[in-house]
Each structure stands twice: as C-alpha cells, then as structure tokens.
Tab-separated table of C-alpha atoms (C1' of nucleotides) in Angstrom:
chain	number	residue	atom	x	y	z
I	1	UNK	CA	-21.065	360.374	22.093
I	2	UNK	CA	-19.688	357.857	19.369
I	3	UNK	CA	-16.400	358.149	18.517
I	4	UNK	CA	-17.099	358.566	14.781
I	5	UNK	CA	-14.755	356.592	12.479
I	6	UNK	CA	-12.624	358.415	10.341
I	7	UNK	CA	-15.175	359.595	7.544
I	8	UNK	CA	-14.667	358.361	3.945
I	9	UNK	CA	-14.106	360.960	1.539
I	10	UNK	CA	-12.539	363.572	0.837
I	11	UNK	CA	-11.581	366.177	3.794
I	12	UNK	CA	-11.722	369.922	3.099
I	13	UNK	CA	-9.134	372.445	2.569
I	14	UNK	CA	-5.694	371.790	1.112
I	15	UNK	CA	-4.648	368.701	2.774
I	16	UNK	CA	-0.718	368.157	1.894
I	17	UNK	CA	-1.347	364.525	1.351
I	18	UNK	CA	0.732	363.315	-0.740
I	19	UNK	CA	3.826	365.381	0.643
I	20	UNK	CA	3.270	364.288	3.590
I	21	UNK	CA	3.170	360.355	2.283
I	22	UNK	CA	6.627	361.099	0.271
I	23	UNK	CA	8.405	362.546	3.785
I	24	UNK	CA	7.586	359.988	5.269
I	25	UNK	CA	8.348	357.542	2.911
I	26	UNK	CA	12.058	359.556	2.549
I	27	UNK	CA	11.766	359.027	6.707
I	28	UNK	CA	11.015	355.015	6.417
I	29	UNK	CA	13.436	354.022	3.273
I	30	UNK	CA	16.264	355.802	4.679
I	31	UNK	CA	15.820	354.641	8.476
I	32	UNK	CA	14.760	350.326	7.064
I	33	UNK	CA	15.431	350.117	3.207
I	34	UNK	CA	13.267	349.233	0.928
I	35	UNK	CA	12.199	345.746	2.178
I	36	UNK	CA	11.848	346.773	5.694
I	37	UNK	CA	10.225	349.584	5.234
I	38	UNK	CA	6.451	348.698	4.950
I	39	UNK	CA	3.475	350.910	3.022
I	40	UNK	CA	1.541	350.277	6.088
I	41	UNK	CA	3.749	352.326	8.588
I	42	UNK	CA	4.257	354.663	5.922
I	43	UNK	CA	0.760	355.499	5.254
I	44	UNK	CA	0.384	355.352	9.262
I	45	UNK	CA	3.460	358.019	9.655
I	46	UNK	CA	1.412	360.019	7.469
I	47	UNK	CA	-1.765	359.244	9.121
I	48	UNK	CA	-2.919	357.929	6.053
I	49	UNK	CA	-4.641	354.602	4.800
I	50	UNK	CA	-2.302	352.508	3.263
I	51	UNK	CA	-4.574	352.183	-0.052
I	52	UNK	CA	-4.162	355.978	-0.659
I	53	UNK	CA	-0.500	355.173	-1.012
I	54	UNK	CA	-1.261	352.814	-4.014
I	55	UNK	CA	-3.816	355.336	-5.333
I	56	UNK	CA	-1.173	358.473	-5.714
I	57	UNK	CA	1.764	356.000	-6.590
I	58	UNK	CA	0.952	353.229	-8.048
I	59	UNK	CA	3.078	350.697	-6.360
I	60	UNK	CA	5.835	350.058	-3.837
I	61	UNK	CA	8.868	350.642	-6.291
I	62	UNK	CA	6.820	353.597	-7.526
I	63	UNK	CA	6.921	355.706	-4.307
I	64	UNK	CA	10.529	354.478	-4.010
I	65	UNK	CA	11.172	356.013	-7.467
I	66	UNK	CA	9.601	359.077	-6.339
I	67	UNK	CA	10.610	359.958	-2.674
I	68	UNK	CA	14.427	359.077	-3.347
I	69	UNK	CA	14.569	361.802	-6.022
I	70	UNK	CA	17.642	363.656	-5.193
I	71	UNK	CA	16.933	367.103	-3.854
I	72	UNK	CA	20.546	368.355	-5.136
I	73	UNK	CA	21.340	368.473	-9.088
I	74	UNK	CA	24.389	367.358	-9.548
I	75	UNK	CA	24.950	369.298	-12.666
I	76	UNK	CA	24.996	372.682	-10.602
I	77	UNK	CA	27.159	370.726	-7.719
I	78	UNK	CA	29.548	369.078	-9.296
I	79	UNK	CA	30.658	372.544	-10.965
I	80	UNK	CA	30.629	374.184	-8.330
I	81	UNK	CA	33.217	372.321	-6.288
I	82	UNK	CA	35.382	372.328	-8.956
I	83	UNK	CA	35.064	376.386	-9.314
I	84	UNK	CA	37.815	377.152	-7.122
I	85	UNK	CA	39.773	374.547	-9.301
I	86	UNK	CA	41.320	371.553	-8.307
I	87	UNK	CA	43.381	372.352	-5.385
I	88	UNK	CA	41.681	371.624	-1.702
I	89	UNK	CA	38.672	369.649	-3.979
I	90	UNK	CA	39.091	367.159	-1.638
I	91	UNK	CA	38.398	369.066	1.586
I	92	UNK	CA	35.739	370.568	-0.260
I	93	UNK	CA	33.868	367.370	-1.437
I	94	UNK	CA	34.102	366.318	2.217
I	95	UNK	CA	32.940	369.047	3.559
I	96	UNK	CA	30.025	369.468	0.985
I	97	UNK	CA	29.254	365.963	1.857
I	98	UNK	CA	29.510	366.030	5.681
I	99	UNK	CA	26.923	369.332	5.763
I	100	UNK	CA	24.206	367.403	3.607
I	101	UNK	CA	24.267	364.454	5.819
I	102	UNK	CA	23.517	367.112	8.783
I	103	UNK	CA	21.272	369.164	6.975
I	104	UNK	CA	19.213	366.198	5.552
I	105	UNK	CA	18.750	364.276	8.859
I	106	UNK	CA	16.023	361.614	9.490
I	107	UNK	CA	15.195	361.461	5.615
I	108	UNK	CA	18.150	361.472	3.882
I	109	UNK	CA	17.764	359.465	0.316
I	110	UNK	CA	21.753	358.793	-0.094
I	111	UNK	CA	21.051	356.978	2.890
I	112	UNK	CA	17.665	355.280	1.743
I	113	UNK	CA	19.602	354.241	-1.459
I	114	UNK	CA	22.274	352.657	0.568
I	115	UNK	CA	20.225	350.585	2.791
I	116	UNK	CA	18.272	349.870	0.217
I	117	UNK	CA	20.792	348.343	-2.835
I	118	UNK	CA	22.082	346.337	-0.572
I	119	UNK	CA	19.601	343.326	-0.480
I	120	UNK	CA	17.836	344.344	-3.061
I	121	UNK	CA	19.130	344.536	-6.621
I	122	UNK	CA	16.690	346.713	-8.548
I	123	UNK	CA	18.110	349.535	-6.016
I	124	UNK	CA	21.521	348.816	-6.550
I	125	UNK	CA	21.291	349.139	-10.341
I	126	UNK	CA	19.219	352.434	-9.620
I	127	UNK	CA	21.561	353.181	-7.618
I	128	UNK	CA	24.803	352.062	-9.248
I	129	UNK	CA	23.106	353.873	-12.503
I	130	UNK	CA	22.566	357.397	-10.908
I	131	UNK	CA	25.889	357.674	-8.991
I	132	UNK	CA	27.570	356.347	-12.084
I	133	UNK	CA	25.520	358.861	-14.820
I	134	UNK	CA	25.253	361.883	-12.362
I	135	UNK	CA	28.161	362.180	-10.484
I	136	UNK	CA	31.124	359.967	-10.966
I	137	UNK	CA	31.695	360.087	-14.737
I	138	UNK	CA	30.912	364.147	-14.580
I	139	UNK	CA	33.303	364.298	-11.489
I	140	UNK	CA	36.042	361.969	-13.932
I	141	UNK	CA	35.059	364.215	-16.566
I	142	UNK	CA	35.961	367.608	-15.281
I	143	UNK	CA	38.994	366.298	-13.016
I	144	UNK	CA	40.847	364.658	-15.614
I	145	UNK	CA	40.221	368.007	-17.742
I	146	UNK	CA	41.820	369.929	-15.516
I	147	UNK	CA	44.727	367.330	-14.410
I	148	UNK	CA	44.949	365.195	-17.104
I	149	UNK	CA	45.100	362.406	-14.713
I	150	UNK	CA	44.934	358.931	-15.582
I	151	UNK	CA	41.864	356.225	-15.077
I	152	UNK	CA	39.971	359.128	-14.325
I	153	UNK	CA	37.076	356.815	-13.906
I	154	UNK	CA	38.955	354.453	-11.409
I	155	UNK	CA	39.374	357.528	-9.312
I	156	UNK	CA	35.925	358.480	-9.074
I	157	UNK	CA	34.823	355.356	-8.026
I	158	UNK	CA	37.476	355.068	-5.351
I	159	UNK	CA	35.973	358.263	-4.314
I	160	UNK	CA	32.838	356.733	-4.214
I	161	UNK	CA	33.535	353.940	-2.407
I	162	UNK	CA	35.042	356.174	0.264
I	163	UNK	CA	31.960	358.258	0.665
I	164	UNK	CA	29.815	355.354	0.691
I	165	UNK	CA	32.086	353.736	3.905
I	166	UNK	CA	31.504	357.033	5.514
I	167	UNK	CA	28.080	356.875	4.858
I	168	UNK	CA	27.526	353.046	6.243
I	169	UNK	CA	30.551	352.873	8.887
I	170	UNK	CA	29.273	356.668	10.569
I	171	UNK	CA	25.555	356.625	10.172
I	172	UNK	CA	24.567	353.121	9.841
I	173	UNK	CA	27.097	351.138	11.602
I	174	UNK	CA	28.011	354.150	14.167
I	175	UNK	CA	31.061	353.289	14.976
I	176	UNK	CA	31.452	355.249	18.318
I	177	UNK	CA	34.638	357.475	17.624
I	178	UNK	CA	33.666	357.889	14.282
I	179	UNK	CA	30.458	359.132	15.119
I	180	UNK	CA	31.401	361.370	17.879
I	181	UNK	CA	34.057	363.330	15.977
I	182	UNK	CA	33.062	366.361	14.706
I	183	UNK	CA	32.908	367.587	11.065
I	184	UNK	CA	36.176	369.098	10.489
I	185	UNK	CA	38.090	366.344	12.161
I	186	UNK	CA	36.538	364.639	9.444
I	187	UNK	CA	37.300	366.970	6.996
I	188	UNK	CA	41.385	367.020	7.803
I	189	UNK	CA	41.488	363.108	7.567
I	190	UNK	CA	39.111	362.337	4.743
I	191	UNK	CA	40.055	365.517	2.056
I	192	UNK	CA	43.661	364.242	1.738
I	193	UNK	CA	42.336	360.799	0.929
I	194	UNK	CA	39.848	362.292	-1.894
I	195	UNK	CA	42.285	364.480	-3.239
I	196	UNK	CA	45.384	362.214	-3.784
I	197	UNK	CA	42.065	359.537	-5.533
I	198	UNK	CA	41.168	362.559	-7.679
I	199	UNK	CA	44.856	363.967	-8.477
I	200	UNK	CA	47.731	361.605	-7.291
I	201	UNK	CA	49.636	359.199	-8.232
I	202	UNK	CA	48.018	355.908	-7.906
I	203	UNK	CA	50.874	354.037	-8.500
I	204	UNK	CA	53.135	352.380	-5.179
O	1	UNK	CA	5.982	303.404	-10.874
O	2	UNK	CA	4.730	305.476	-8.145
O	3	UNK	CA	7.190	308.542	-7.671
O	4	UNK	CA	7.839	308.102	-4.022
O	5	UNK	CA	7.768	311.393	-2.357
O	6	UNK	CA	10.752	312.025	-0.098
O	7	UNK	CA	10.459	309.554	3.059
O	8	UNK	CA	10.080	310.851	6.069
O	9	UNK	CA	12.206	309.577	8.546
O	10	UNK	CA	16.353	309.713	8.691
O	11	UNK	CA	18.957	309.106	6.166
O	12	UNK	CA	21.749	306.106	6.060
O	13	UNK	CA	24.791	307.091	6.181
O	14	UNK	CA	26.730	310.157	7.531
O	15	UNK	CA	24.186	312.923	6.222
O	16	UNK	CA	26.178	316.532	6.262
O	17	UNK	CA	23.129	317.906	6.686
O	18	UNK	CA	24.106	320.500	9.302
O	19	UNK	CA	27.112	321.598	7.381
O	20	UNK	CA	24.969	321.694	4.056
O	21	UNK	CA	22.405	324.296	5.707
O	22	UNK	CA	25.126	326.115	7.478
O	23	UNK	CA	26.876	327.194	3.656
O	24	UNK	CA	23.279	327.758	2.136
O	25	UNK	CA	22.815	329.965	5.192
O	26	UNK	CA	26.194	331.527	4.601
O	27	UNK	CA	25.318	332.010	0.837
O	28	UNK	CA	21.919	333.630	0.857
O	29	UNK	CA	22.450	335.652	3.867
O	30	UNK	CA	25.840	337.000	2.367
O	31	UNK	CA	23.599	337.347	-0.953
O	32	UNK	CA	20.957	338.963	0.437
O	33	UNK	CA	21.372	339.736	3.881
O	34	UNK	CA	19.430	339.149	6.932
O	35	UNK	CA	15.927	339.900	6.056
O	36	UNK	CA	15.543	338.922	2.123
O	37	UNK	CA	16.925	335.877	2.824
O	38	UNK	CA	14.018	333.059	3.660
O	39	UNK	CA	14.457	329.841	5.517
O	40	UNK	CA	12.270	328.412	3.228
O	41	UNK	CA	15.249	329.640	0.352
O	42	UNK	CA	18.232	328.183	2.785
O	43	UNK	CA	16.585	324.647	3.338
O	44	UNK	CA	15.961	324.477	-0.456
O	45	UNK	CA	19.314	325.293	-1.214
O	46	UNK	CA	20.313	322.609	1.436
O	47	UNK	CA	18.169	320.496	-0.332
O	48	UNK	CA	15.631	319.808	3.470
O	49	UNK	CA	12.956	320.865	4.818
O	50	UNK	CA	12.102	323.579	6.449
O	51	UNK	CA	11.251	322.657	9.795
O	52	UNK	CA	14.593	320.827	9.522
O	53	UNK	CA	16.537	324.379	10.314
O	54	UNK	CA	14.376	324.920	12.936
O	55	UNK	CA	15.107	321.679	14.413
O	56	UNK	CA	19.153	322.138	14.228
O	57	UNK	CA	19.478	326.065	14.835
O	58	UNK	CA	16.017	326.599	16.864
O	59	UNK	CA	15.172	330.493	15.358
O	60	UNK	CA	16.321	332.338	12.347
O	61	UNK	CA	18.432	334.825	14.322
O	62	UNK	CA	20.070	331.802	16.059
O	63	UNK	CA	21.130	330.618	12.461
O	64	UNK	CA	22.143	334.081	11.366
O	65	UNK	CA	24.775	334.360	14.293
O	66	UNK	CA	25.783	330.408	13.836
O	67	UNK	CA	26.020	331.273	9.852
O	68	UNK	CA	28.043	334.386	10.597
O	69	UNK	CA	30.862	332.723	12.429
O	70	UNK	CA	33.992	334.097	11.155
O	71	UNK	CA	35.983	332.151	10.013
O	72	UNK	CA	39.847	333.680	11.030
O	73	UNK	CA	40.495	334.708	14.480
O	74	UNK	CA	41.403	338.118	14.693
O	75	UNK	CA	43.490	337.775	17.386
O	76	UNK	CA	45.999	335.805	15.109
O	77	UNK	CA	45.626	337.929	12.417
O	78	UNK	CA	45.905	341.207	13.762
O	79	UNK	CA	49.619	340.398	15.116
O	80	UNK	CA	50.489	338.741	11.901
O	81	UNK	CA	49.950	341.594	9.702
O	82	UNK	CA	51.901	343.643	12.221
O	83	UNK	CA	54.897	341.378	12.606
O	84	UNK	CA	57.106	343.174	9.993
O	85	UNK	CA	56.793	346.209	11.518
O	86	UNK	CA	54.492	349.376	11.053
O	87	UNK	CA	56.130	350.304	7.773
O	88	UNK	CA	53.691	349.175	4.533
O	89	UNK	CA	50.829	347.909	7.293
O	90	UNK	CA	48.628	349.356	4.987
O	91	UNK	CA	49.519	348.003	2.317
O	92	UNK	CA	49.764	344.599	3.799
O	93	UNK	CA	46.256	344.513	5.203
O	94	UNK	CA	44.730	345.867	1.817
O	95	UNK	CA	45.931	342.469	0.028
O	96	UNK	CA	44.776	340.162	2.598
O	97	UNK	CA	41.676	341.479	2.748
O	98	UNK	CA	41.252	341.702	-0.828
O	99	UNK	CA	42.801	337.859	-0.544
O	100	UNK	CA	39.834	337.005	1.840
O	101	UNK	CA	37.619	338.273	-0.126
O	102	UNK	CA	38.465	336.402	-3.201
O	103	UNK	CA	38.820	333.297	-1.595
O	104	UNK	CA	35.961	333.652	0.591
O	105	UNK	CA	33.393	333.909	-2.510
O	106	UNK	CA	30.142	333.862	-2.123
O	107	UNK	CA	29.991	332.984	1.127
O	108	UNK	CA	31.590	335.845	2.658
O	109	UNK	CA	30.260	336.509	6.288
O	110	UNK	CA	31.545	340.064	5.809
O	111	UNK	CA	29.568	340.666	3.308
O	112	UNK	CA	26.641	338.895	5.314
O	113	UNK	CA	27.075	341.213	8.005
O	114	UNK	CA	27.230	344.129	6.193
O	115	UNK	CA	23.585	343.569	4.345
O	116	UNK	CA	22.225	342.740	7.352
O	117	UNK	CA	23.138	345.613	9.349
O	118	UNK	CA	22.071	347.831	7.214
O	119	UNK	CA	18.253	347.743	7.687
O	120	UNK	CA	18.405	345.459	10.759
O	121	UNK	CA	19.514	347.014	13.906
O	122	UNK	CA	20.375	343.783	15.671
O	123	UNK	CA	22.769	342.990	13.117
O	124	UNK	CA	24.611	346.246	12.890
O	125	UNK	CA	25.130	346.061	16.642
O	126	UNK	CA	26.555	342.899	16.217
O	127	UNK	CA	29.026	343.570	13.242
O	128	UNK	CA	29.773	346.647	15.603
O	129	UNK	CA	30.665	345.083	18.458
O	130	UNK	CA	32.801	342.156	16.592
O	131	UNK	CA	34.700	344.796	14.520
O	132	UNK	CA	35.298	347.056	17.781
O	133	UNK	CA	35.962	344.215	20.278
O	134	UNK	CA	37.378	341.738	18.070
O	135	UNK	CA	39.465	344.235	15.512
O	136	UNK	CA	39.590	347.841	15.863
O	137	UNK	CA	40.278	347.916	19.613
O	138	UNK	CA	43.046	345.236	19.456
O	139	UNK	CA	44.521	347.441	15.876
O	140	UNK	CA	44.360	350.555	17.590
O	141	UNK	CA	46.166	349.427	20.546
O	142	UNK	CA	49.253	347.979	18.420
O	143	UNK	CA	49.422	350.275	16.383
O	144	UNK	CA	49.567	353.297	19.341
O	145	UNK	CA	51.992	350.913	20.623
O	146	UNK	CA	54.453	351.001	17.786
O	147	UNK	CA	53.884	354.639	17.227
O	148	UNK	CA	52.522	356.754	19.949
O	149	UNK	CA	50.170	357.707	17.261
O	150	UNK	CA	47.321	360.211	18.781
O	151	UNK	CA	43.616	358.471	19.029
O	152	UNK	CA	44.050	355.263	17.919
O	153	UNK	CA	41.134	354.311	17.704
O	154	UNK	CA	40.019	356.880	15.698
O	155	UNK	CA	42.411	355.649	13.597
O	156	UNK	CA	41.192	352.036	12.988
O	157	UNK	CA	37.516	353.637	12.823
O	158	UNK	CA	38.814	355.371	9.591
O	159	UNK	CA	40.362	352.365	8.206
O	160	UNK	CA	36.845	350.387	9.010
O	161	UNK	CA	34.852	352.848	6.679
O	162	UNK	CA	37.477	352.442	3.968
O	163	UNK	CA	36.970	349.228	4.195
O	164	UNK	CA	33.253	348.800	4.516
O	165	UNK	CA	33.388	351.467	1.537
O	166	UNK	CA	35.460	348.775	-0.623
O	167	UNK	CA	33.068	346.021	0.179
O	168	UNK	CA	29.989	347.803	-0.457
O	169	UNK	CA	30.990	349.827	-3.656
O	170	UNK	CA	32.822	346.736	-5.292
O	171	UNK	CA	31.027	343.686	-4.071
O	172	UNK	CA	27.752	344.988	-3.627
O	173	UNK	CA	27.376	348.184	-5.986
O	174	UNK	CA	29.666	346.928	-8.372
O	175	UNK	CA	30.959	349.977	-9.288
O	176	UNK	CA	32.526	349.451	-13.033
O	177	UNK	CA	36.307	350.189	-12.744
O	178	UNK	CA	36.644	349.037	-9.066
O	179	UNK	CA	34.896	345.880	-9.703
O	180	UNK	CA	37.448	345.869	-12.757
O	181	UNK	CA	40.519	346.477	-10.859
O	182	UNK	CA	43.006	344.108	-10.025
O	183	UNK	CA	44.027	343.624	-6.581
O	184	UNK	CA	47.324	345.109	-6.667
O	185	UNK	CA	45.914	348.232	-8.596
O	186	UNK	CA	43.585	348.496	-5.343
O	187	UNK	CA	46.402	347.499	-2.908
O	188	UNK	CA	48.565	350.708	-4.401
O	189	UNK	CA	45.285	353.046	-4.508
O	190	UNK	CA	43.647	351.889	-1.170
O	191	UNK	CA	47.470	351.153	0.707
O	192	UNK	CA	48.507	354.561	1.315
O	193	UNK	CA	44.842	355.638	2.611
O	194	UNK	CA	44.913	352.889	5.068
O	195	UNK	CA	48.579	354.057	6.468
O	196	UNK	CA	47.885	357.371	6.838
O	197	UNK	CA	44.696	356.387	8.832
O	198	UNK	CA	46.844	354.705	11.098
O	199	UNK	CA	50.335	356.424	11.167
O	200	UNK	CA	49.998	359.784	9.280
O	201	UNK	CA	49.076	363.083	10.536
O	202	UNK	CA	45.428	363.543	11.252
O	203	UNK	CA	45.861	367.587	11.016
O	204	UNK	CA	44.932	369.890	8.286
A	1	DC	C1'	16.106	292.297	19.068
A	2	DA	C1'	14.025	295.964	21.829
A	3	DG	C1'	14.185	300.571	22.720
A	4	DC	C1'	15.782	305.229	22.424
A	5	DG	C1'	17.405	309.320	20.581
A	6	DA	C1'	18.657	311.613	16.484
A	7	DT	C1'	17.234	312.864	11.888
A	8	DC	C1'	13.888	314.078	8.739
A	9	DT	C1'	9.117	315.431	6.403
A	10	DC	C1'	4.232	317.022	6.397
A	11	DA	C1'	0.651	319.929	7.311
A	12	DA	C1'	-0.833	323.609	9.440
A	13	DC	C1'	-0.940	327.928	12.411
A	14	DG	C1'	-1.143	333.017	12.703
A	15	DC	C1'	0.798	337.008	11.015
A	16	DC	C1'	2.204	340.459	7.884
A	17	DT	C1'	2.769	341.890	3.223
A	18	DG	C1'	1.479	344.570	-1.319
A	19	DT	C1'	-2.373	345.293	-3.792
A	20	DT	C1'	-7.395	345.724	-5.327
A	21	DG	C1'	-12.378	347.225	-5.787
A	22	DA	C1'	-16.035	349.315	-4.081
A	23	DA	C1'	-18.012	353.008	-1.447
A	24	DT	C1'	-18.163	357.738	0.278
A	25	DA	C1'	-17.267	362.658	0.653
A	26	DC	C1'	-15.745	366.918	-1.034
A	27	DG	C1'	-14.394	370.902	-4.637
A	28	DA	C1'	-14.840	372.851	-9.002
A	29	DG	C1'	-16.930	373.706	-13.545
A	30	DT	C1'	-21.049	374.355	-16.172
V	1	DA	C1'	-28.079	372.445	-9.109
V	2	DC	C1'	-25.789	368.673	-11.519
V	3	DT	C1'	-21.948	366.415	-12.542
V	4	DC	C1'	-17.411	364.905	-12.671
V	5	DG	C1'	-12.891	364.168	-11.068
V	6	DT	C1'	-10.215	363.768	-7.066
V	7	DA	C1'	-9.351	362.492	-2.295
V	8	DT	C1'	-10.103	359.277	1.076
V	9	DT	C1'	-11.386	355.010	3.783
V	10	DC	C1'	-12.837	350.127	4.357
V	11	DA	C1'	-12.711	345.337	3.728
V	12	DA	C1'	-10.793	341.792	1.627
V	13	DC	C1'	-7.631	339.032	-1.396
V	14	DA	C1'	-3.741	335.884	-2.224
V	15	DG	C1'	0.755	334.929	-1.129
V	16	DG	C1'	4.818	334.575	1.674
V	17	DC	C1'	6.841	334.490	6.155
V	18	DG	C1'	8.818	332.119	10.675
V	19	DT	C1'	7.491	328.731	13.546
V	20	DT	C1'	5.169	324.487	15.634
V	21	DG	C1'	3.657	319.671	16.630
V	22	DA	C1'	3.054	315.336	15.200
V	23	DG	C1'	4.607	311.499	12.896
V	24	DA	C1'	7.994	308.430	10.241
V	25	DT	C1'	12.424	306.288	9.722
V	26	DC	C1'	16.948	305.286	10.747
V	27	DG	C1'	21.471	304.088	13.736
V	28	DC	C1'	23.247	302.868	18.099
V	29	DT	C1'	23.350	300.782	22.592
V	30	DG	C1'	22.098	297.228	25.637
DNA sequence: CAGCGATCTCAACGCCTGTTGAATACGAGT
DNA sequence: ACTCGTATTCAACAGGCGTTGAGATCGCTG
C-alpha cells in the first residue's frame, strides 16, 4: 500500500509534454512576466519536473523565446485590415484587437510581452524589435501608400502606444469602467482615435 | 597603511542618509520596478548598508510606498489645469504631463508604479486606487460639471490608458519616432485624443 | 562627563531561484 | 533481443534575495 513515487522514466503513450509546458508557460508569462514567473510553477502547472523544462528548452529566456511566439502572422493581418481600404481602419484595428484579447484569455503573449519588457530589458528590445519589424513599419508602409500621409512612422507608433494603454490600463491595471464596458463601446471611442493617428492631420 | 574598512557606528555631521536611500529607491524602482529592483542595489546606490533600509523603512513594500510618494497633489493640479475653462483641456494636460515627465527624470514615481504593477498585484491596486481616488474621480467630476458630458468617468478611464500608453511605449518601449518626438509634436497628436475622451461624442 | 537614543555595519539566517548531472524507464529500429 | 535515443525524475549546486540580531560609534541632554 505505498504510495509509489512518481516513477523515473519515460511514461507510455503520447504524452503532450512539451505543449503542455509551453501553455503553461504562455499562462505564467502573461499572468507575472518574465521575472515573476518561475520554471518551478511552470513545470508544476504542467505537472512536470522543473528539470524537464531545461531539458526541452534549454533555458529560461529559451522557453520565453518559444511560448511568446505570436499565434497571428502579421503579414496576412495587417493586409487584411487594410482590404476594405482605409476608411473605418480604425474601428477595424480596434475591433480586431479587442476580439484577440477575448479570444486569447489566460495566455495571451501581447500580454506576456508587456509585463514582461517592462523590468526587464532583453524583452523590451524583443519586444520593441517585433512590434517595430512586424507590424508598425508594415502598418506605416501600406497607410501612407494609400494616403500619402506624413511621418507615417510617427503614426504607427502613436497607434501603438494607444493599444499598448489599452492593453495595461484594461487588463492589467483594470480600471473598473474601463473594464466593465463592453467591446463596441470600446470600439466607438477608440477607432476615431486610431484613424485620425493613421490618416489626419497631426498638426493643432 | 591598513585600509580601514567602513566604521561601524554613526556619522558626524548631518548625514542625508534617509533622503539619499529614498532617491536610490525612487531610481531603481522607477528603473526597474518593484520586483527587479534589490535592496541590496538601493543601499549601494545610497552608498549604506543594507540592513540600514531596513532600519529606516522596516520592509521593502514599506519603502516602495514611502519611495512612491507623489510628488504634486492632485487636488491642486486637477483645478489648475481646468481653470481656463474646458476648451484646449486636452491639450493643456498633454504638456504638463509631458513637462513632468521631463523634469521628473529618472526618478519618475509614475513610471515606478507602472513597472511595478504590472507583474505585482499589490502595486497595480495601489496605482489603481491613487489614479481613481486621487485623479480620475476628481477629473471626471469637473469635467461632467462643466459639460454635462455622459459617463464621466468613463471618460477619464480613456484618458488614463492614453496616458499609461504614452508612458509605456515612449519611456519604457522606446518606440523610435515617439521617443523622437518633441513635446509639442505629441501635445498636437495626443491633445485632441485626450479632449474628445473627455468632451466629444462617445457614439459611433 | 555619564548615559541614552539614533545611526550605522557585520555576519548570518532561511528561502527561493535557474541550472546541472546522474539515474531510470520506455519506444523504435535492427 | 539488443541497442539507442528520448522522456522523465531526483538530488544537489551556487548564487541571490529580504530580513534579523548583535555590536560599534556618534550627538545630545542632563
């Protein structure tokens, strides 16, 4: 009647290890950050010894890397919002933005990059690297084709820094009012503020 | 020839010694935020010991929230920005927070309270409770005052994640162009946004 | 000048961290 | 059936953390 200690090696069948390690990494870096966020409750989450998280990935920064790959490709997003062309882009990108935060829940790696760069500078160069490369200069790109705007990279990035204070003020800080209204609420007072940083006039 | 190490007991003269470990507190937790940032790291920027923080502030957290004090009181602020009226509010509170943040440097206990919240649920209560008791509330209100503007404090919630969004994309991200931008560029781009928040129509 | 309280350092504690090396168990290929 | 690579755990490491208690030195008050 021993309660027999978790065998050593290997256990039969396919065991989804290491997917089950990166969800709940995704869980852990987008709930803590990358400092808080600890291999050891990771591998527990996953029910997991912590040393078989070294032995898939390496190291710390490593699984990082790895579970904050972004499950959208920009290349195929970024088009498509501007398909309908550039008028109601804004309501669009809000929109767009708004459902992925719902759909993506607990383990969502915008957030995980957020909490993350901040306190820790490795992630904000990732991070600062793949919103720059991936998003905002193709976003500048294809606006300022079809406006001929001005500082179309100035624009993205006060897009960016938009999104990003939705992203910390709503899910992070939850500011109550905020994070009670519902999506198209949000929709009809952020779009207008996207669209006049994407094709106004940003002169007073 | 013997280099004496430090002597224990106390200094002569009037030692600044609190002050000194309050700014290196202000510094590294505004660098770093909460949990990156050692008490081991402040006393050696304070040039002490240790156990000398301990001694002064008692805990870490105790520090933090000491550290953290800010340093203008809303409650003169809020009705100084409004004096002139409603008209360019937005305008007007872009620049002087932009001001703040120049002058403020690398000390900023915004910017403190920011990378601390994020990742450290204590601290993101607290920077929500300041900004709602101490800001947003007392915004909302004069502002529905001068207006009659629907859901105020939806309102000043909006403004809040613009303005989290500047602090964390420019300070912290460093996003190219808007860590480039001059501060009226951002005070015509970001002005407009923040008076529409607060006076415009909310509705599609 | 005696004593007291404030200021300051030292050395150590217990804890948690990322990481490592060895040991074991299984599945697949020959 | 043997072997090899992969999956998995265990036990331990070195280092950093916040915090503590004891001791040393100074300034002020009587």
């Amino acid at each position: 009647m021993a309660t027999d200690p978790t065998p050593r090696g290997r256990r039969p069948g396919d065991s989804g290890t290491r997917d089950a390690i990166l969800d709940a990494a995704r869980a852990r870096f987008a709930g803590e950050g990358f400092r808080a966020a600890t291999v050891r409750a990771i591998a527990g989450d996953a029910g997991v010894d912590p040393a078989l998280v070294m032995h898939y990935f390496g190291t710390k920064q490593a699984l990082f890397v790895a579970a904050m790959e972004f499950p959208l490709d920009p290349a195929q997003v970024v088009p498509r919002l501007l398909g309908p062309g550039v008028d109601g882009l804004g309501e669009r990108l809000v929109r767009f933005l708004l459902t992925v935060i719902d759909d993506l829940g607990d383990a969502n790696p915008m957030l995980g990059l957020v909490r993350s760069a901040v306190g820790h500078p490795d992630a904000a160069r990732m991070m600062r690297e793949f919103l720059g490369e991936a998003i905002l200069d193709r976003l500048a790109a294809a606006v300022s084709e079809h406006t001929g705007a001005d500082r179309p990279r100035l624009r993205a990035d006060l897009c960016a820094s938009q999104v990003v204070g939705v992203l910390v003020a709503r899910q992070i800080l939850a500011l109550p009012e905020l994070a009670a209204a519902d999506r198209e609420t949000l929709v009809a007072a952020y779009g207008p503020t996207i669209q006049r940083y994407l094709t106004g006039s940003l002169a007073p």
